[in-house]
Coordinates of C-alpha atoms in Angstrom, one line a residue:
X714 CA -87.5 -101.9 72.2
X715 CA -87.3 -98.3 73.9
X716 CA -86.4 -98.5 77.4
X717 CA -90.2 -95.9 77.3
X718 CA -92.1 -98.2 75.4
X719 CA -94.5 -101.0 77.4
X720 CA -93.6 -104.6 77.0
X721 CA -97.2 -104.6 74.7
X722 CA -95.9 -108.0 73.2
X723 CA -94.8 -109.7 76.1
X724 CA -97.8 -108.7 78.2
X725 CA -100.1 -110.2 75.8
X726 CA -97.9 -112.9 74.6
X727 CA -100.5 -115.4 76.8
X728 CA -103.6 -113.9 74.6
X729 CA -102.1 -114.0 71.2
X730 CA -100.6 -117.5 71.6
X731 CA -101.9 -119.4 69.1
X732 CA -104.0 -116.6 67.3
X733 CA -104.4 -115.7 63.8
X734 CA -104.3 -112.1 63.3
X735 CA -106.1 -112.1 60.7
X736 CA -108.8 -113.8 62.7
X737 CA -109.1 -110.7 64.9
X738 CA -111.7 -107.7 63.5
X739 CA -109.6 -105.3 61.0
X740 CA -111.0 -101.9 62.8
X741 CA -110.2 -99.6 60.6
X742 CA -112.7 -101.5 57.6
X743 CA -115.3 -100.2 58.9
X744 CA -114.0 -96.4 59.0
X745 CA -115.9 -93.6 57.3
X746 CA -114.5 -90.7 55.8
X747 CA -113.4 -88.1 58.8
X748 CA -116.3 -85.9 60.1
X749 CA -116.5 -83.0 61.4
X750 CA -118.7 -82.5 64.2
X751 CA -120.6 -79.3 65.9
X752 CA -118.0 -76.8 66.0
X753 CA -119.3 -73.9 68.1
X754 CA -117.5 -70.5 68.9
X755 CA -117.8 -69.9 72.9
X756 CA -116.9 -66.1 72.4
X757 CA -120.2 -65.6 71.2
X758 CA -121.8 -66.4 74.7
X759 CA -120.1 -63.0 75.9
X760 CA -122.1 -61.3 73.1
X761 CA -125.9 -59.7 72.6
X762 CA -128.6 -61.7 74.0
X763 CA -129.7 -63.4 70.6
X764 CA -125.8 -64.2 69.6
X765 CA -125.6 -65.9 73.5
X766 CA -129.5 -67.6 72.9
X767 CA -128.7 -69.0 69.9
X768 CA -125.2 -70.6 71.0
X769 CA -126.9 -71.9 74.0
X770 CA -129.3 -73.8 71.3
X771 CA -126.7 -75.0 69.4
X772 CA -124.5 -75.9 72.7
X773 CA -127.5 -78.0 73.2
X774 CA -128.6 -79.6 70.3
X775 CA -124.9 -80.6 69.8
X776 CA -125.2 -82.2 72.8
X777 CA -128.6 -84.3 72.5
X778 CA -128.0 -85.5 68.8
X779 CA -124.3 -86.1 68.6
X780 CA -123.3 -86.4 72.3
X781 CA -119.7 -84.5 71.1
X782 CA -118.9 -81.1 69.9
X783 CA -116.0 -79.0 69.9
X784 CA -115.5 -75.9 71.0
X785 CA -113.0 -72.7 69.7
X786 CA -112.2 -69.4 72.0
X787 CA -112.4 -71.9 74.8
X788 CA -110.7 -69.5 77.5
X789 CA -107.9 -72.0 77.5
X790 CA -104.6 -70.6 75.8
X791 CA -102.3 -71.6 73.3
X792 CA -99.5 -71.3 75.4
X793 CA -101.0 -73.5 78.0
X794 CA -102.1 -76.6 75.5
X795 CA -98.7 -76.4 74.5
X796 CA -97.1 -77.0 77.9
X797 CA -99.4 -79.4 78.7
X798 CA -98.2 -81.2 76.1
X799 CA -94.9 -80.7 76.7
X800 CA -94.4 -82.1 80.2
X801 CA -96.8 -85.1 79.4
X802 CA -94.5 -86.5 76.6
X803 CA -91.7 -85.8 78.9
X804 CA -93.4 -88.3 81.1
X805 CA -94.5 -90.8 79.0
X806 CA -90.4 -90.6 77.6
X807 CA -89.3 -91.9 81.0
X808 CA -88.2 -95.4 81.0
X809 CA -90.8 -98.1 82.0
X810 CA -89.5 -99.2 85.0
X811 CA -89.3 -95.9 86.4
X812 CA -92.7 -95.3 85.3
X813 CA -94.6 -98.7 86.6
X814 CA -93.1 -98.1 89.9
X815 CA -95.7 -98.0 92.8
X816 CA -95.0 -95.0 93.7
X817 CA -94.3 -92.9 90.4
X818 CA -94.3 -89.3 90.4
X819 CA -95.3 -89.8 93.9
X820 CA -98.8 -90.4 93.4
X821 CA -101.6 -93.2 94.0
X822 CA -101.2 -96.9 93.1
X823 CA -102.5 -97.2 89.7
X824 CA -102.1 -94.1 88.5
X825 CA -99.8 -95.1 85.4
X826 CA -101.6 -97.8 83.6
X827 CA -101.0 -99.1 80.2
X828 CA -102.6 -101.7 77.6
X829 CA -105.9 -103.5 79.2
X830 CA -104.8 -106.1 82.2
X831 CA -108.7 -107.1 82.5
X832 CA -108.5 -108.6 78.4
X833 CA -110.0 -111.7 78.5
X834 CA -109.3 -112.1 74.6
X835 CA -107.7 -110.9 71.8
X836 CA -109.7 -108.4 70.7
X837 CA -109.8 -106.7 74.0
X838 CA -106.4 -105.7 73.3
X839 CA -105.7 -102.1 73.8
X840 CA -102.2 -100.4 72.8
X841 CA -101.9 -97.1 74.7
X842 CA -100.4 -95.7 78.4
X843 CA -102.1 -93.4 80.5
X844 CA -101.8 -91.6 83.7
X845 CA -104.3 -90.7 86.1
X846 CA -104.5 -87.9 88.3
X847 CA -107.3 -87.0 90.8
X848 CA -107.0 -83.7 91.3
X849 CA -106.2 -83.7 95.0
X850 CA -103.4 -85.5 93.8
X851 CA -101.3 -83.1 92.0
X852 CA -100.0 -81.5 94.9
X853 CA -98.1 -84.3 95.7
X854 CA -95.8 -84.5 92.8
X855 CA -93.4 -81.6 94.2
X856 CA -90.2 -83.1 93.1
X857 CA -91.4 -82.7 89.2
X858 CA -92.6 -79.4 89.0
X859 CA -92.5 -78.4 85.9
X860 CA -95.3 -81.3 85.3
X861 CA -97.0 -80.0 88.2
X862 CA -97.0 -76.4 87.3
X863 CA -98.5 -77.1 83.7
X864 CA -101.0 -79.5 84.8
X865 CA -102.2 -77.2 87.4
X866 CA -102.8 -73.9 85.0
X867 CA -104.4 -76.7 82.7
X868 CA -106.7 -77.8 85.0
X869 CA -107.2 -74.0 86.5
X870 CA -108.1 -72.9 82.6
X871 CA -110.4 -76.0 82.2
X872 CA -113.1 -76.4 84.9
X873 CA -114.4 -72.5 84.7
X874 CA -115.2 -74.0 80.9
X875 CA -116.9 -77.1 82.4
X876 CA -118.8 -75.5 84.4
X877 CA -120.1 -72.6 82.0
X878 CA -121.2 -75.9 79.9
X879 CA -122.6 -77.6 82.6
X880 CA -124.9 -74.5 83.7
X881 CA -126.2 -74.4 80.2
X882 CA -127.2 -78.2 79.8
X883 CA -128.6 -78.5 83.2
X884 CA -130.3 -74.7 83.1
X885 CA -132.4 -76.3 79.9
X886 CA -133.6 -79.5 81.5
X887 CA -134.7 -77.8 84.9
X888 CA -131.7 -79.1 86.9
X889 CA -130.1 -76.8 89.3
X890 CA -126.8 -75.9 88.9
X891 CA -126.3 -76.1 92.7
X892 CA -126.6 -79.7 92.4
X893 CA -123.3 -80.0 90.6
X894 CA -121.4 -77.8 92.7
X895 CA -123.0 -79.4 96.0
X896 CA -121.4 -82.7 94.2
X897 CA -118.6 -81.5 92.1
X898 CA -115.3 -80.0 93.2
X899 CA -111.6 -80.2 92.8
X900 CA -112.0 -83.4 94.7
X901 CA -114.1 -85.0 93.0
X902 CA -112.3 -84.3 89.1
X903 CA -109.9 -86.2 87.6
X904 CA -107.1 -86.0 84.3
X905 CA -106.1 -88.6 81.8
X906 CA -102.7 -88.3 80.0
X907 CA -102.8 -90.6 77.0
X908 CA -100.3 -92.1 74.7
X909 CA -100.8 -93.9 71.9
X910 CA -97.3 -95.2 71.1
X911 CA -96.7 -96.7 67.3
X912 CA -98.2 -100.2 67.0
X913 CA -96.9 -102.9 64.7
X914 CA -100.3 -104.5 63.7
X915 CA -102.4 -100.7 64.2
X916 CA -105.6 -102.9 62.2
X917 CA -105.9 -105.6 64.7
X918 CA -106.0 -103.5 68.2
X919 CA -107.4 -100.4 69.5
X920 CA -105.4 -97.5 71.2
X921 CA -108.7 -97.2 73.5
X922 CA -111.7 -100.0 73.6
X923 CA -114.8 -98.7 73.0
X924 CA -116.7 -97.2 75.9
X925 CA -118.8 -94.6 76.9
X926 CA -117.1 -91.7 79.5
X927 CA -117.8 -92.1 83.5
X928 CA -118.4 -88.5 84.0
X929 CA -121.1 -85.7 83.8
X930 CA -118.9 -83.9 80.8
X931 CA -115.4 -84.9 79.3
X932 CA -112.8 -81.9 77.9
X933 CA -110.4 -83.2 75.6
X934 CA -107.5 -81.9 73.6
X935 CA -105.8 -84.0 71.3
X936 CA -102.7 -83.3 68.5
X937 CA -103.5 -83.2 65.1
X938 CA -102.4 -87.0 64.6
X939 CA -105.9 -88.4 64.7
X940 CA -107.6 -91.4 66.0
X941 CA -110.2 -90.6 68.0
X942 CA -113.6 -92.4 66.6
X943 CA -117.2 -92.0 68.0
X944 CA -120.5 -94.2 66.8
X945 CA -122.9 -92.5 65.1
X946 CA -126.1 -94.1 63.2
X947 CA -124.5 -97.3 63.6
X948 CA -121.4 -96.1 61.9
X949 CA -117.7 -95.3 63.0
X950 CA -116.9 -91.9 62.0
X951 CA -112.8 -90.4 62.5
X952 CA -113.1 -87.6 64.0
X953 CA -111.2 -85.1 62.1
X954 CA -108.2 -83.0 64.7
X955 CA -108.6 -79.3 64.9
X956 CA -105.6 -77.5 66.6
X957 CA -108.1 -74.8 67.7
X958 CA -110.7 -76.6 69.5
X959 CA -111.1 -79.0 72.1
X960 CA -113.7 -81.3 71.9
X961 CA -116.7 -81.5 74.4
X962 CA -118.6 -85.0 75.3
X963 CA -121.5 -85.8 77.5
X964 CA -120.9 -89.0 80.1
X965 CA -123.1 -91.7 81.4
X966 CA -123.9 -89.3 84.5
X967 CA -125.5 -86.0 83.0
X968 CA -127.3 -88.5 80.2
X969 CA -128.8 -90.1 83.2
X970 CA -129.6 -87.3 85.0
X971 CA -131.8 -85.6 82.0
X972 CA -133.0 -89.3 81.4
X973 CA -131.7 -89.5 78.3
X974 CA -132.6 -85.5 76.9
X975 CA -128.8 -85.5 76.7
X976 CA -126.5 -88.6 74.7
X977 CA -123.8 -90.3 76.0
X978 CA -122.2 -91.6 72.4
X979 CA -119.8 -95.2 72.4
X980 CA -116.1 -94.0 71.0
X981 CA -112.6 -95.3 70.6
X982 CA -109.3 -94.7 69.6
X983 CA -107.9 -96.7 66.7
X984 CA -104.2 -97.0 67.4
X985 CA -101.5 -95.6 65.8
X986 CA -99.7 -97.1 62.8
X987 CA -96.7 -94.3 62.1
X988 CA -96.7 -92.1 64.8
X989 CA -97.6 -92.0 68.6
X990 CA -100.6 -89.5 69.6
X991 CA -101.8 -87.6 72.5
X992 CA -104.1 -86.3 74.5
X993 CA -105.1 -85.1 77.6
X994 CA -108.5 -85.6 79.0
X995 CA -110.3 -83.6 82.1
X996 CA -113.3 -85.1 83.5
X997 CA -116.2 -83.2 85.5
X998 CA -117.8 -85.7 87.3
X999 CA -119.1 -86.0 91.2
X1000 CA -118.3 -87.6 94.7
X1001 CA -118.7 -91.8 95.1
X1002 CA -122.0 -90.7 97.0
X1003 CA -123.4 -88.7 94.2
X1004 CA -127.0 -89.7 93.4
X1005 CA -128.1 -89.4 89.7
X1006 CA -131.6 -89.4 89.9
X1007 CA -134.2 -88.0 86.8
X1008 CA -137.1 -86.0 87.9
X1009 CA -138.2 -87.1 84.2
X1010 CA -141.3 -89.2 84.2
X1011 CA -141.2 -92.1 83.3
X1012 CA -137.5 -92.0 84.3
X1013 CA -135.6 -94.5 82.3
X1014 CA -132.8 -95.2 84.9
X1015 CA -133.0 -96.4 88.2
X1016 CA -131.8 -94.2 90.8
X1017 CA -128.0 -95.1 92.0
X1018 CA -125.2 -93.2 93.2
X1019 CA -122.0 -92.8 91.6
X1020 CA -119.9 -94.9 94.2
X1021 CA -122.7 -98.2 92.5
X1022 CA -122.1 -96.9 88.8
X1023 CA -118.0 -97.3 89.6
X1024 CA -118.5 -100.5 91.5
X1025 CA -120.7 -102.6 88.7
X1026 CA -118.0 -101.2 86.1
X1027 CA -115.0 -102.9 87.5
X1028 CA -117.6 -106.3 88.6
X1029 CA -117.6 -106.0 84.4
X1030 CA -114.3 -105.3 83.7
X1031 CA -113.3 -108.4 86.1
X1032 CA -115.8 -110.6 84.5
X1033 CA -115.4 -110.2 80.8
X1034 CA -113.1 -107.7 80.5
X1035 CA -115.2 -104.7 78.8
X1036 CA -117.0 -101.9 80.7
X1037 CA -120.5 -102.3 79.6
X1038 CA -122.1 -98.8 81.2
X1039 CA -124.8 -97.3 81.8
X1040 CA -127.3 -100.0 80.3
X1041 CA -126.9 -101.5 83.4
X1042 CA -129.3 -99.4 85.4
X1043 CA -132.3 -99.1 82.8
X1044 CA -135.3 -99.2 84.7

């Protein structure tokens, strides 16, 4: 084994004794053909009123019936994707002891994670590494700072974008934008770095379980490996890469907060069979003592603050394993 790679197999040695693989769900039989979904050019928002109305619309619609979109002449450069990407695999190269130390890259407890320690069975099994970063966080990684520098210009590049999308989708169901920036800020966002290293049984475990984003809005960019699946009309569909866009998804917050006006849609990452993946993910979401509360009425979710939402998700992670969501405060 790499002296990178996760000990996957040993980790899950305990859960796989005595299984069948073939006994575990094949996830890629149920695969459709890869889909494209919404792709929406931004530069037309600096257009003629029309050309900005009808982007707005489709910014929108994209957003109620699919839940994901992606988005091209995102404000976000070439140059600084590329970097990103750069320093991230640089990371995820370092050997695994050095990277499951407590204090790696001088940050939190927890940051690096890999696989899925809550797995209470087989097909809970998840074969990918991550690193989280709460943006307050960043600043402490001054010894590696060419990993600070490109996540910083990432992050600088980003949140301008999630915010011009979050003024739109609030603007059209009568939400203030001053709530979001009374509850959002750079301490209150997070990143993902994601790996998806090669797996030796890709049909029997997922990079990334199914779930639906903790967040108001999610920005992703991913390489043009594939992987990335999302549920729609009961079906999985693959989402097809585009080196030009990043892709746009609402979380279990904002589809709260418009009661439901806006979809927060289940997805996963298969893993990968001959070649690791990435991505980086930024999320937009608010303070532990957020409230997400619907003027809607009838509302369909109970009011609760964000701190609540986080608590009852790890209560379900502990207990069986799986994040269950946002189900858990219908009304």
């Amino acid at each position: 084994m790499d002296l990178h790679e996760p000990p996957f197999l040993e980790g899950y040695k305990t859960l796989l004794q005595g299984t069948n693989l073939n006994d575990i769900s094949n996830y890629k039989s149920s695969m459709v053909d890869k889909c494209e979904i919404p792709l929406i050019d931004l530069s037309r928002l600096n257009f003629g009123h029309l050309e900005r109305k009808e982007c707005m619309k489709e910014i929108i619609e994209a957003s109620r019936k699919w839940g994901f979109f992606q988005v091209v002449n995102h404000g976000v450069s070439e140059e600084v994707l590329k970097s990103m990407k750069f320093e991230q695999m640089k990371v995820f190269r370092m050997p695994f002891g050095i990277k499951s130390q407590e204090n790696f890259l001088n940050l939190p407890s927890r940051s690096y994670r890999w696989g899925n320690p809550s797995a209470t069975n087989p097909k809970q099994l998840m074969w990918s590494e991550a690193l989280h970063m709460f943006l307050p966080d960043i600043a402490k990684m001054d010894q590696h700072k060419s990993l600070r520098s490109s996540v910083e210009d990432f992050v600088k590049a980003v949140t301008p974008l999630a915010e011009s999308l979050v003024q739109i989708l609030a603007e059209e169901v009568n939400i203030k934008f001053s709530y979001f920036q009374h509850n959002c800020s750079a301490n209150t966002c997070y990143l993902r770095l994601n790996r998806y290293p090669t797996c030796p049984f890709p049909s029997k475990v997922v990079g990334l379980l199914p779930h639906e984003d903790s967040s108001f809005l999610t920005i992703l960019h991913q390489d043009n490996i594939g992987g990335l699946q999302l549920m729609k009309d009961g079906n999985w569909i693959s989402v097809k890469p585009n080196s030009q866009a990043l892709i746009v998804n609402i979380g279990d917050l904002f589809r709260a907060l418009s009661n439901g006006v806006y979809t927060s849609v289940k997805h996963r990452v298969v893993a990968a069979e001959k070649v690791e993946r990435f991505s980086v993910a930024f999320f937009y979401g608010p303070s532990i003592d957020a409230v997400i509360e619907s003027n809607a009425t009838p509302p369909l979710y109970r009011k609760f603050t964000f701190g609540e939402y986080q608590e009852q998700t790890l209560k379900d992670l502990k207990e069986g394993g799986d994040k269950v969501g946002l189900s858990r405060f219908l009304l």
